[in-house]
Tab-separated table of C-alpha atoms in Angstrom:
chain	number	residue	atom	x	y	z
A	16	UNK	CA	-26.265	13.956	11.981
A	17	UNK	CA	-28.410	13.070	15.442
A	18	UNK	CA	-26.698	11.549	18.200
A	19	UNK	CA	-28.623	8.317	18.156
A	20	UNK	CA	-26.729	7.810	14.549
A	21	UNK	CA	-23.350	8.751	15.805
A	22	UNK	CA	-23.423	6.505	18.446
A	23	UNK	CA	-24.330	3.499	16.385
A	24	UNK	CA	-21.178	4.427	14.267
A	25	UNK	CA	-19.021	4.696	17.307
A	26	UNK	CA	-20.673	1.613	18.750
A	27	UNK	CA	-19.875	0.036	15.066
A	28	UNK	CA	-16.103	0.831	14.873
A	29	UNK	CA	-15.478	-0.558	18.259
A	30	UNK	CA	-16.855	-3.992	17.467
A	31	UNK	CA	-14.492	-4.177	14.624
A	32	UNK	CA	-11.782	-2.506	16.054
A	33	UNK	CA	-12.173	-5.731	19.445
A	34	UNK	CA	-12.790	-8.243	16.646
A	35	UNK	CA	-9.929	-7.999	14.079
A	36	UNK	CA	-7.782	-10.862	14.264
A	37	UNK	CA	-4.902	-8.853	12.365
A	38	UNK	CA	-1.763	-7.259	13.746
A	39	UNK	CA	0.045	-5.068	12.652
A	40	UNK	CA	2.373	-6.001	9.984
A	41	UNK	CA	5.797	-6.548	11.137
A	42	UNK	CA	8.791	-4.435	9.497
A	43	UNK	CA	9.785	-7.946	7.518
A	44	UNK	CA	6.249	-8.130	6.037
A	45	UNK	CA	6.512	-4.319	4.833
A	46	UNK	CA	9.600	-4.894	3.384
A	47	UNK	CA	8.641	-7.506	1.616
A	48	UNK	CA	5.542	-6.432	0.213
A	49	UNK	CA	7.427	-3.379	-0.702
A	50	UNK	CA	9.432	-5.528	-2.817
A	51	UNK	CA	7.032	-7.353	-4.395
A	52	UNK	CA	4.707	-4.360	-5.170
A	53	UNK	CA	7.764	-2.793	-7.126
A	54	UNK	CA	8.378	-5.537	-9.360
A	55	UNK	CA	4.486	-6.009	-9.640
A	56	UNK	CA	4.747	-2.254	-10.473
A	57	UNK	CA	7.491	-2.944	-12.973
A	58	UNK	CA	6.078	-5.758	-15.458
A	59	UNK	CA	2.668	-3.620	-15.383
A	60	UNK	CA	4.564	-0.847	-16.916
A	61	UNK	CA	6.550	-3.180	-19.704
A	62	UNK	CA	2.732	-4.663	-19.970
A	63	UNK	CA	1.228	-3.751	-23.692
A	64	UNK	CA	-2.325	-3.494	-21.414
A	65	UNK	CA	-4.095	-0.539	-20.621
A	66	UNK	CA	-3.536	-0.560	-16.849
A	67	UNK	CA	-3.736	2.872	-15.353
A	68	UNK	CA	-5.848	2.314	-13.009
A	69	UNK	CA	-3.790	-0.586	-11.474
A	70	UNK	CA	-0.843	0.903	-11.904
A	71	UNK	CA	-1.667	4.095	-9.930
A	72	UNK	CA	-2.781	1.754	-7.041
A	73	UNK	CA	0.057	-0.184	-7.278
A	74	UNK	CA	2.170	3.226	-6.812
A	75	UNK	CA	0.257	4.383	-4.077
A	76	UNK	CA	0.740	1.260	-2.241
A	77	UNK	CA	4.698	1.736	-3.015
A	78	UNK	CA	4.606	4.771	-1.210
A	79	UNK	CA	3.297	4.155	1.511
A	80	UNK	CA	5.116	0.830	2.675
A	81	UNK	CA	7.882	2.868	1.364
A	82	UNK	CA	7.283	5.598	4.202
A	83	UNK	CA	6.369	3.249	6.384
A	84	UNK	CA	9.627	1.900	5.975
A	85	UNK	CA	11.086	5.416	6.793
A	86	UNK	CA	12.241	6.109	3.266
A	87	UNK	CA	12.050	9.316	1.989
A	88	UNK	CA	10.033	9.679	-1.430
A	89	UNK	CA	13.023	10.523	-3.629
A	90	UNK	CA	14.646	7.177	-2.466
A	91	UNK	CA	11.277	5.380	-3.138
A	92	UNK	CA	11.030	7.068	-6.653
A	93	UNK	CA	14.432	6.313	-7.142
A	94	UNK	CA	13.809	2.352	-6.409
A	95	UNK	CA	10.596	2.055	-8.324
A	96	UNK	CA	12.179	3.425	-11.186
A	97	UNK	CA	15.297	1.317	-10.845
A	98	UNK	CA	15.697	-2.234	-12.588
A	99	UNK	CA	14.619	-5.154	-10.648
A	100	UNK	CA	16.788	-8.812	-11.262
């Protein structure tokens, strides 16, 4: 890769980087989205549709708002697994 072309990238990530209105999420929205995820998660998998491919993203997702959250994955297995009300 020549210079020229990784200084348009850099340039290119810095303009988004200054011009993203978003913050960071707050611990609240994690949670919360968490939450929601999981019971998405759940009514996929009681779903008679062929939804892999959502339902892996939908995992993923869990996860990672999951360790964002500071849970440890056998506590995040645990409550994806576990009935929601």
């Amino acid at each position: 890769t020549d210079v020229k072309t990784v200084d348009a990238a850099e340039d290119m990530i810095r303009r988004h980087a200054s011009n993203r209105p978003e913050k960071p999420r707050s611990v609240q929205e994690i949670s919360a989205r968490y939450q929601q995820a999981i019971k998405q998660y759940q009514m996929l998998m009681r779903s008679q549709n062929d939804n892999r491919e959502q339902r892996v993203m939908l995992y993923s997702e869990i996860k990672v708002l999951g360790w964002c959250l500071g849970r440890d994955e056998h506590k995040i297995v645990q409550e994806i697994n576990l009935p929601q009300r």
